[in-house]
PDB file of C-alpha atoms in Angstrom:
ATOM      1  CA  MET A  18      43.690  90.576 115.727  1.00 62.00           C
ATOM      2  CA  THR A  19      39.985  91.748 115.987  1.00 79.00           C
ATOM      3  CA  ARG A  20      38.758  93.760 113.031  1.00 94.00           C
ATOM      4  CA  LYS A  21      37.682  97.191 114.611  1.00 98.00           C
ATOM      5  CA  LEU A  22      34.182  98.400 114.174  1.00 98.00           C
ATOM      6  CA  ILE A  23      33.188 102.045 113.563  1.00 98.00           C
ATOM      7  CA  ALA A  24      29.393 102.484 114.094  1.00 98.00           C
ATOM      8  CA  GLY A  25      27.596 105.755 113.676  1.00 98.00           C
ATOM      9  CA  ASN A  26      24.806 106.679 115.897  1.00 98.00           C
ATOM     10  CA  TRP A  27      22.582 109.238 114.107  1.00 98.00           C
ATOM     11  CA  LYS A  28      20.389 109.754 117.153  1.00 98.00           C
ATOM     12  CA  MET A  29      17.153 111.598 116.285  1.00 98.00           C
ATOM     13  CA  ASN A  30      18.612 113.282 113.371  1.00 98.00           C
ATOM     14  CA  GLY A  31      18.057 113.113 109.426  1.00 98.00           C
ATOM     15  CA  SER A  32      15.712 113.763 106.666  1.00 98.00           C
ATOM     16  CA  LEU A  33      15.297 111.780 103.331  1.00 98.00           C
ATOM     17  CA  ALA A  34      17.375 114.437 101.672  1.00 98.00           C
ATOM     18  CA  ASP A  35      20.029 114.779 104.215  1.00 98.00           C
ATOM     19  CA  ASN A  36      20.373 110.932 104.637  1.00 98.00           C
ATOM     20  CA  GLU A  37      20.920 110.507 100.880  1.00 98.00           C
ATOM     21  CA  ALA A  38      23.566 113.121 100.653  1.00 98.00           C
ATOM     22  CA  LEU A  39      25.296 111.888 103.756  1.00 98.00           C
ATOM     23  CA  LEU A  40      25.277 108.129 102.683  1.00 98.00           C
ATOM     24  CA  ARG A  41      26.374 108.875  99.069  1.00 98.00           C
ATOM     25  CA  ALA A  42      29.246 110.857 100.441  1.00 98.00           C
ATOM     26  CA  VAL A  43      30.314 108.185 102.939  1.00 98.00           C
ATOM     27  CA  LEU A  44      29.998 105.481 100.319  1.00 98.00           C
ATOM     28  CA  ALA A  45      32.079 107.441  97.925  1.00 98.00           C
ATOM     29  CA  GLY A  46      34.781 107.743 100.462  1.00 97.00           C
ATOM     30  CA  LEU A  47      34.637 104.215 101.687  1.00 97.00           C
ATOM     31  CA  PRO A  48      36.921 101.636 100.220  1.00 92.00           C
ATOM     32  CA  ALA A  49      35.344  98.540  98.634  1.00 88.00           C
ATOM     33  CA  ALA A  50      36.970  96.487 101.308  1.00 92.00           C
ATOM     34  CA  PRO A  51      37.772  98.859 104.286  1.00 93.00           C
ATOM     35  CA  ALA A  52      40.111  97.748 107.013  1.00 95.00           C
ATOM     36  CA  ALA A  53      37.388  97.967 109.691  1.00 97.00           C
ATOM     37  CA  ASP A  54      33.934  97.126 109.931  1.00 98.00           C
ATOM     38  CA  VAL A  55      31.620 100.184 109.349  1.00 98.00           C
ATOM     39  CA  ALA A  56      27.959 100.647 110.123  1.00 98.00           C
ATOM     40  CA  VAL A  57      25.397 103.411 110.714  1.00 98.00           C
ATOM     41  CA  CYS A  58      22.572 103.034 113.355  1.00 98.00           C
ATOM     42  CA  VAL A  59      19.711 105.234 112.061  1.00 98.00           C
ATOM     43  CA  PRO A  60      16.180 106.224 113.042  1.00 98.00           C
ATOM     44  CA  ALA A  61      13.675 103.441 112.357  1.00 98.00           C
ATOM     45  CA  PRO A  62      11.617 105.449 109.864  1.00 98.00           C
ATOM     46  CA  TYR A  63      14.685 105.559 107.656  1.00 98.00           C
ATOM     47  CA  LEU A  64      15.716 101.900 107.613  1.00 98.00           C
ATOM     48  CA  ALA A  65      14.253 101.218 104.311  1.00 98.00           C
ATOM     49  CA  GLN A  66      15.946 104.132 102.798  1.00 98.00           C
ATOM     50  CA  VAL A  67      19.249 103.179 104.207  1.00 98.00           C
ATOM     51  CA  GLN A  68      18.830  99.551 103.276  1.00 98.00           C
ATOM     52  CA  ALA A  69      18.060 100.550  99.544  1.00 98.00           C
ATOM     53  CA  LEU A  70      21.306 102.859  99.500  1.00 98.00           C
ATOM     54  CA  CYS A  71      23.695 100.573 101.318  1.00 98.00           C
ATOM     55  CA  GLN A  72      22.601  97.021 100.188  1.00 97.00           C
ATOM     56  CA  GLY A  73      25.677  95.466  98.479  1.00 96.00           C
ATOM     57  CA  THR A  74      28.121  97.901  99.857  1.00 97.00           C
ATOM     58  CA  ALA A  75      30.734  97.837 102.576  1.00 97.00           C
ATOM     59  CA  LEU A  76      28.513  99.921 104.917  1.00 98.00           C
ATOM     60  CA  ALA A  77      26.258  97.856 107.302  1.00 98.00           C
ATOM     61  CA  TRP A  78      23.358  99.454 109.011  1.00 98.00           C
ATOM     62  CA  GLY A  79      21.293  99.055 112.227  1.00 98.00           C
ATOM     63  CA  ALA A  80      18.656 100.506 114.425  1.00 98.00           C
ATOM     64  CA  GLN A  81      18.969 102.606 117.550  1.00 98.00           C
ATOM     65  CA  ASP A  82      16.515 100.654 119.802  1.00 98.00           C
ATOM     66  CA  VAL A  83      14.448  97.499 119.755  1.00 98.00           C
ATOM     67  CA  SER A  84      11.424  96.199 121.794  1.00 98.00           C
ATOM     68  CA  ALA A  85      11.949  93.617 124.438  1.00 98.00           C
ATOM     69  CA  HIS A  86       8.670  91.939 123.240  1.00 98.00           C
ATOM     70  CA  GLU A  87       8.364  89.545 120.293  1.00 97.00           C
ATOM     71  CA  ARG A  88       5.156  90.966 118.982  1.00 97.00           C
ATOM     72  CA  GLY A  89       1.741  92.073 120.090  1.00 98.00           C
ATOM     73  CA  ALA A  90      -0.078  95.170 121.571  1.00 98.00           C
ATOM     74  CA  TYR A  91       2.792  97.324 122.204  1.00 98.00           C
ATOM     75  CA  THR A  92       1.944 100.381 120.203  1.00 98.00           C
ATOM     76  CA  GLY A  93       4.965 102.406 119.057  1.00 97.00           C
ATOM     77  CA  GLU A  94       7.463  99.675 119.547  1.00 98.00           C
ATOM     78  CA  VAL A  95       9.580  98.051 116.893  1.00 98.00           C
ATOM     79  CA  SER A  96      10.308  94.357 117.028  1.00 98.00           C
ATOM     80  CA  ALA A  97      13.576  92.591 116.328  1.00 98.00           C
ATOM     81  CA  ALA A  98      11.881  90.647 113.449  1.00 98.00           C
ATOM     82  CA  MET A  99      10.911  93.982 111.962  1.00 98.00           C
ATOM     83  CA  LEU A 100      14.497  95.230 111.946  1.00 98.00           C
ATOM     84  CA  ARG A 101      15.484  91.972 110.487  1.00 98.00           C
ATOM     85  CA  ASP A 102      13.102  92.594 107.528  1.00 98.00           C
ATOM     86  CA  PHE A 103      15.061  95.753 106.814  1.00 98.00           C
ATOM     87  CA  GLY A 104      18.448  94.037 106.887  1.00 98.00           C
ATOM     88  CA  CYS A 105      19.692  95.434 110.155  1.00 98.00           C
ATOM     89  CA  ARG A 106      23.016  93.863 111.050  1.00 98.00           C
ATOM     90  CA  TYR A 107      23.111  95.832 114.484  1.00 98.00           C
ATOM     91  CA  VAL A 108      20.906  97.459 117.089  1.00 98.00           C
ATOM     92  CA  ILE A 109      21.914  99.829 119.928  1.00 98.00           C
ATOM     93  CA  VAL A 110      20.520  98.788 123.290  1.00 98.00           C
ATOM     94  CA  GLY A 111      20.847 100.536 126.527  1.00 98.00           C
ATOM     95  CA  HIS A 112      22.160 103.971 125.262  1.00 97.00           C
ATOM     96  CA  SER A 113      22.457 106.303 128.220  1.00 96.00           C
ATOM     97  CA  GLU A 114      19.874 108.505 126.687  1.00 95.00           C
ATOM     98  CA  ARG A 115      17.434 105.492 126.721  1.00 97.00           C
ATOM     99  CA  ARG A 116      18.415 104.655 130.247  1.00 97.00           C
ATOM    100  CA  GLN A 117      18.102 108.522 131.324  1.00 95.00           C
ATOM    101  CA  TYR A 118      15.030 109.601 129.444  1.00 96.00           C
ATOM    102  CA  HIS A 119      12.950 106.446 129.237  1.00 97.00           C
ATOM    103  CA  GLY A 120      13.996 104.929 132.434  1.00 97.00           C
ATOM    104  CA  GLU A 121      15.302 101.721 130.997  1.00 98.00           C
ATOM    105  CA  SER A 122      16.583  99.280 133.642  1.00 98.00           C
ATOM    106  CA  ASP A 123      19.654  97.026 133.388  1.00 98.00           C
ATOM    107  CA  GLU A 124      17.088  94.155 133.140  1.00 98.00           C
ATOM    108  CA  ALA A 125      15.055  95.893 130.284  1.00 98.00           C
ATOM    109  CA  VAL A 126      18.336  96.456 128.399  1.00 98.00           C
ATOM    110  CA  ALA A 127      19.334  92.829 128.857  1.00 98.00           C
ATOM    111  CA  ALA A 128      15.816  91.605 127.543  1.00 98.00           C
ATOM    112  CA  LYS A 129      16.338  93.763 124.540  1.00 98.00           C
ATOM    113  CA  ALA A 130      19.717  92.379 123.835  1.00 98.00           C
ATOM    114  CA  GLN A 131      18.313  88.770 124.120  1.00 98.00           C
ATOM    115  CA  ARG A 132      15.574  89.631 121.696  1.00 98.00           C
ATOM    116  CA  ALA A 133      18.166  91.039 119.206  1.00 98.00           C
ATOM    117  CA  LEU A 134      20.221  87.985 119.329  1.00 98.00           C
ATOM    118  CA  ALA A 135      17.247  85.637 118.839  1.00 98.00           C
ATOM    119  CA  ALA A 136      16.635  87.436 115.614  1.00 98.00           C
ATOM    120  CA  GLY A 137      20.122  87.189 114.414  1.00 98.00           C
ATOM    121  CA  ILE A 138      20.934  90.880 115.091  1.00 98.00           C
ATOM    122  CA  THR A 139      24.078  91.960 116.918  1.00 98.00           C
ATOM    123  CA  PRO A 140      23.252  94.162 119.955  1.00 98.00           C
ATOM    124  CA  ILE A 141      25.529  97.037 120.655  1.00 98.00           C
ATOM    125  CA  VAL A 142      25.178  97.065 124.529  1.00 98.00           C
ATOM    126  CA  CYS A 143      26.090 100.471 125.965  1.00 98.00           C
ATOM    127  CA  VAL A 144      27.382 100.749 129.428  1.00 98.00           C
ATOM    128  CA  GLY A 145      28.685 103.824 131.296  1.00 97.00           C
ATOM    129  CA  GLU A 146      28.771 106.082 134.205  1.00 97.00           C
ATOM    130  CA  THR A 147      27.659 109.499 134.952  1.00 94.00           C
ATOM    131  CA  GLU A 148      30.071 112.294 136.085  1.00 92.00           C
ATOM    132  CA  ALA A 149      28.684 111.973 139.694  1.00 93.00           C
ATOM    133  CA  GLN A 150      29.243 108.319 139.668  1.00 96.00           C
ATOM    134  CA  ARG A 151      32.860 108.773 138.455  1.00 94.00           C
ATOM    135  CA  ASP A 152      33.451 111.418 141.013  1.00 93.00           C
ATOM    136  CA  ALA A 153      32.308 108.999 143.616  1.00 97.00           C
ATOM    137  CA  GLY A 154      34.683 106.229 142.401  1.00 96.00           C
ATOM    138  CA  GLN A 155      31.843 104.109 141.225  1.00 97.00           C
ATOM    139  CA  THR A 156      32.888 103.806 137.581  1.00 97.00           C
ATOM    140  CA  GLU A 157      33.905 100.029 137.816  1.00 97.00           C
ATOM    141  CA  ALA A 158      30.874  99.040 139.889  1.00 98.00           C
ATOM    142  CA  VAL A 159      28.388 100.685 137.575  1.00 98.00           C
ATOM    143  CA  VAL A 160      29.717  99.331 134.203  1.00 98.00           C
ATOM    144  CA  LYS A 161      30.223  95.821 135.634  1.00 98.00           C
ATOM    145  CA  ARG A 162      26.545  95.789 137.109  1.00 98.00           C
ATOM    146  CA  GLN A 163      25.295  97.007 133.656  1.00 98.00           C
ATOM    147  CA  LEU A 164      27.136  94.327 131.764  1.00 98.00           C
ATOM    148  CA  ALA A 165      26.525  91.590 134.331  1.00 98.00           C
ATOM    149  CA  ALA A 166      22.619  91.903 133.666  1.00 98.00           C
ATOM    150  CA  VAL A 167      23.171  91.208 130.032  1.00 98.00           C
ATOM    151  CA  ILE A 168      25.729  88.320 130.609  1.00 98.00           C
ATOM    152  CA  HIS A 169      23.191  86.740 132.932  1.00 98.00           C
ATOM    153  CA  THR A 170      20.329  87.032 130.592  1.00 98.00           C
ATOM    154  CA  VAL A 171      22.006  85.962 127.318  1.00 97.00           C
ATOM    155  CA  GLY A 172      24.284  83.410 128.767  1.00 94.00           C
ATOM    156  CA  HIS A 173      26.594  81.670 126.356  1.00 91.00           C
ATOM    157  CA  CYS A 174      25.535  84.043 123.466  1.00 95.00           C
ATOM    158  CA  VAL A 175      27.373  86.813 125.186  1.00 97.00           C
ATOM    159  CA  SER A 176      30.227  86.217 122.786  1.00 96.00           C
ATOM    160  CA  GLU A 177      27.844  87.382 120.034  1.00 97.00           C
ATOM    161  CA  ILE A 178      27.377  90.928 121.520  1.00 98.00           C
ATOM    162  CA  VAL A 179      29.189  94.233 121.023  1.00 98.00           C
ATOM    163  CA  VAL A 180      29.709  96.327 124.132  1.00 98.00           C
ATOM    164  CA  ALA A 181      30.074 100.113 123.950  1.00 98.00           C
ATOM    165  CA  TYR A 182      31.499 101.938 126.926  1.00 97.00           C
ATOM    166  CA  GLU A 183      30.128 105.494 126.882  1.00 95.00           C
ATOM    167  CA  PRO A 184      30.968 107.627 129.806  1.00 95.00           C
ATOM    168  CA  VAL A 185      27.806 109.691 130.151  1.00 93.00           C
ATOM    169  CA  TRP A 186      29.704 112.756 131.037  1.00 89.00           C
ATOM    170  CA  ALA A 187      31.432 112.632 127.737  1.00 86.00           C
ATOM    171  CA  ILE A 188      28.542 112.222 125.308  1.00 81.00           C
ATOM    172  CA  GLY A 189      27.746 115.356 123.415  1.00 74.00           C
ATOM    173  CA  THR A 190      29.516 117.400 125.865  1.00 78.00           C
ATOM    174  CA  GLY A 191      32.845 117.844 123.938  1.00 76.00           C
ATOM    175  CA  LYS A 192      34.578 116.107 126.951  1.00 80.00           C
ATOM    176  CA  THR A 193      36.279 112.942 126.238  1.00 78.00           C
ATOM    177  CA  ALA A 194      37.849 110.334 128.377  1.00 87.00           C
ATOM    178  CA  THR A 195      41.557 110.310 127.985  1.00 93.00           C
ATOM    179  CA  PRO A 196      42.763 107.260 126.104  1.00 95.00           C
ATOM    180  CA  GLU A 197      44.207 105.967 129.439  1.00 96.00           C
ATOM    181  CA  GLN A 198      40.800 106.433 131.179  1.00 95.00           C
ATOM    182  CA  ALA A 199      38.994 104.828 128.508  1.00 96.00           C
ATOM    183  CA  GLN A 200      41.511 101.915 128.359  1.00 97.00           C
ATOM    184  CA  ALA A 201      41.171 101.392 132.121  1.00 97.00           C
ATOM    185  CA  VAL A 202      37.285 100.810 131.917  1.00 97.00           C
ATOM    186  CA  HIS A 203      37.730  98.711 128.758  1.00 98.00           C
ATOM    187  CA  ALA A 204      40.316  96.462 130.583  1.00 98.00           C
ATOM    188  CA  VAL A 205      37.741  95.952 133.327  1.00 98.00           C
ATOM    189  CA  LEU A 206      35.074  95.051 130.776  1.00 98.00           C
ATOM    190  CA  ARG A 207      37.354  92.638 128.977  1.00 97.00           C
ATOM    191  CA  ALA A 208      38.193  90.760 132.149  1.00 98.00           C
ATOM    192  CA  GLN A 209      34.519  90.405 132.804  1.00 98.00           C
ATOM    193  CA  ILE A 210      33.696  89.167 129.507  1.00 98.00           C
ATOM    194  CA  LYS A 211      36.628  86.627 129.716  1.00 97.00           C
ATOM    195  CA  ALA A 212      35.266  85.374 132.950  1.00 97.00           C
ATOM    196  CA  ALA A 213      31.894  84.765 131.170  1.00 96.00           C
ATOM    197  CA  THR A 214      32.915  83.036 127.859  1.00 96.00           C
ATOM    198  CA  PRO A 215      35.869  81.269 126.303  1.00 95.00           C
ATOM    199  CA  GLN A 216      34.949  83.140 123.162  1.00 94.00           C
ATOM    200  CA  ALA A 217      35.759  86.585 124.708  1.00 94.00           C
ATOM    201  CA  ALA A 218      38.085  87.345 121.852  1.00 93.00           C
ATOM    202  CA  ARG A 219      35.108  87.698 119.521  1.00 95.00           C
ATOM    203  CA  VAL A 220      33.460  90.465 121.619  1.00 97.00           C
ATOM    204  CA  LYS A 221      34.227  93.935 120.289  1.00 98.00           C
ATOM    205  CA  LEU A 222      34.467  96.757 122.817  1.00 98.00           C
ATOM    206  CA  LEU A 223      33.845 100.148 121.559  1.00 98.00           C
ATOM    207  CA  TYR A 224      34.474 103.515 123.022  1.00 97.00           C
ATOM    208  CA  GLY A 225      31.490 105.929 122.703  1.00 94.00           C
ATOM    209  CA  GLY A 226      32.116 109.296 124.200  1.00 87.00           C
ATOM    210  CA  SER A 227      32.710 112.040 121.891  1.00 87.00           C
ATOM    211  CA  MET A 228      35.163 110.180 119.670  1.00 93.00           C
ATOM    212  CA  ASN A 229      36.151 112.500 116.768  1.00 95.00           C
ATOM    213  CA  PRO A 230      38.823 112.800 114.012  1.00 96.00           C
ATOM    214  CA  ALA A 231      41.311 114.612 116.393  1.00 95.00           C
ATOM    215  CA  ASN A 232      41.125 111.846 119.220  1.00 95.00           C
ATOM    216  CA  ALA A 233      40.239 108.774 117.352  1.00 97.00           C
ATOM    217  CA  ALA A 234      43.773 107.392 116.559  1.00 97.00           C
ATOM    218  CA  ALA A 235      44.944 107.699 120.070  1.00 97.00           C
ATOM    219  CA  LEU A 236      41.820 106.003 121.554  1.00 96.00           C
ATOM    220  CA  LEU A 237      41.773 103.236 118.822  1.00 97.00           C
ATOM    221  CA  ALA A 238      45.510 102.598 119.712  1.00 97.00           C
ATOM    222  CA  GLN A 239      44.609 101.299 123.097  1.00 97.00           C
ATOM    223  CA  PRO A 240      44.871  97.583 123.471  1.00 97.00           C
ATOM    224  CA  ASP A 241      41.277  96.997 124.604  1.00 97.00           C
ATOM    225  CA  ILE A 242      39.470  99.511 122.395  1.00 97.00           C
ATOM    226  CA  ASP A 243      38.097  97.777 119.274  1.00 98.00           C
ATOM    227  CA  GLY A 244      36.348 100.610 117.733  1.00 98.00           C
ATOM    228  CA  GLY A 245      33.987 103.617 118.243  1.00 98.00           C
ATOM    229  CA  LEU A 246      30.244 104.311 118.589  1.00 98.00           C
ATOM    230  CA  ILE A 247      30.244 107.797 116.917  1.00 97.00           C
ATOM    231  CA  GLY A 248      27.606 110.333 117.581  1.00 95.00           C
ATOM    232  CA  GLY A 249      27.811 113.860 116.244  1.00 94.00           C
ATOM    233  CA  ALA A 250      30.925 113.148 113.882  1.00 96.00           C
ATOM    234  CA  SER A 251      28.721 110.462 112.139  1.00 98.00           C
ATOM    235  CA  LEU A 252      26.579 113.155 110.693  1.00 98.00           C
ATOM    236  CA  LYS A 253      29.469 114.631 108.723  1.00 98.00           C
ATOM    237  CA  ALA A 254      30.728 112.390 106.024  1.00 98.00           C
ATOM    238  CA  GLU A 255      34.368 113.527 106.145  1.00 98.00           C
ATOM    239  CA  GLU A 256      34.691 113.509 109.834  1.00 98.00           C
ATOM    240  CA  PHE A 257      33.260 109.896 109.955  1.00 98.00           C
ATOM    241  CA  LEU A 258      35.476 108.687 107.090  1.00 98.00           C
ATOM    242  CA  ARG A 259      38.419 110.139 108.876  1.00 98.00           C
ATOM    243  CA  ILE A 260      37.534 108.126 111.871  1.00 98.00           C
ATOM    244  CA  VAL A 261      37.189 104.938 109.870  1.00 98.00           C
ATOM    245  CA  ARG A 262      40.600 105.565 108.347  1.00 96.00           C
ATOM    246  CA  ALA A 263      41.944 105.748 111.869  1.00 96.00           C
ATOM    247  CA  ALA A 264      40.706 102.264 112.615  1.00 96.00           C
ATOM    248  CA  VAL A 265      43.499 100.085 111.199  1.00 87.00           C
TER     249      VAL A 265
END
């Protein structure tokens, strides 16, 4: 059975003092050998701090974005090699906020995933539909298109990625897909990955739409939900730990 993955996404939150307090509280409550893989994806300026605090613990860390370019005149960009320097195990690519606010295309997301893989970093590839797309019956087509771009670009390396389904209408809104709604989309993604690689069982599928301590167990009990990409609840140590404890 696939070990579940609970990954926090701090988004654009944090300070040196707040991060230290949060991480110390999470680490104090995390077993030395948790039943699930656990990680936090933090703003790039804090990677050195998080590396120093989490090195040698059960808590992995990652970034929230990566450049599609290897190096060069790309002011403000952060390369995969730079993330690797700070011990990043994961990087989020294609989060709906990046797609929406920064105009990232499916192809750009795929290029970022490929760059992460080349540096030995696991990309957490986000896919998901807006409320309008769901209402129009386009959920399946949208998520399959977004994932297909990555599969096409990374080829046989698709078995090395993590996929996070995040219904855009359920991010930070308090709305959550029901366990059945989430499972239905996860099943579609699972079938798509199975068609792309004989190593499909290695690919973790996370749910990322307002997962919290109250709904985590029901979501994580679904057959094709292998974990969660946690937003707001990852900024509160006890809430995050309760979700981790639900991932057995």
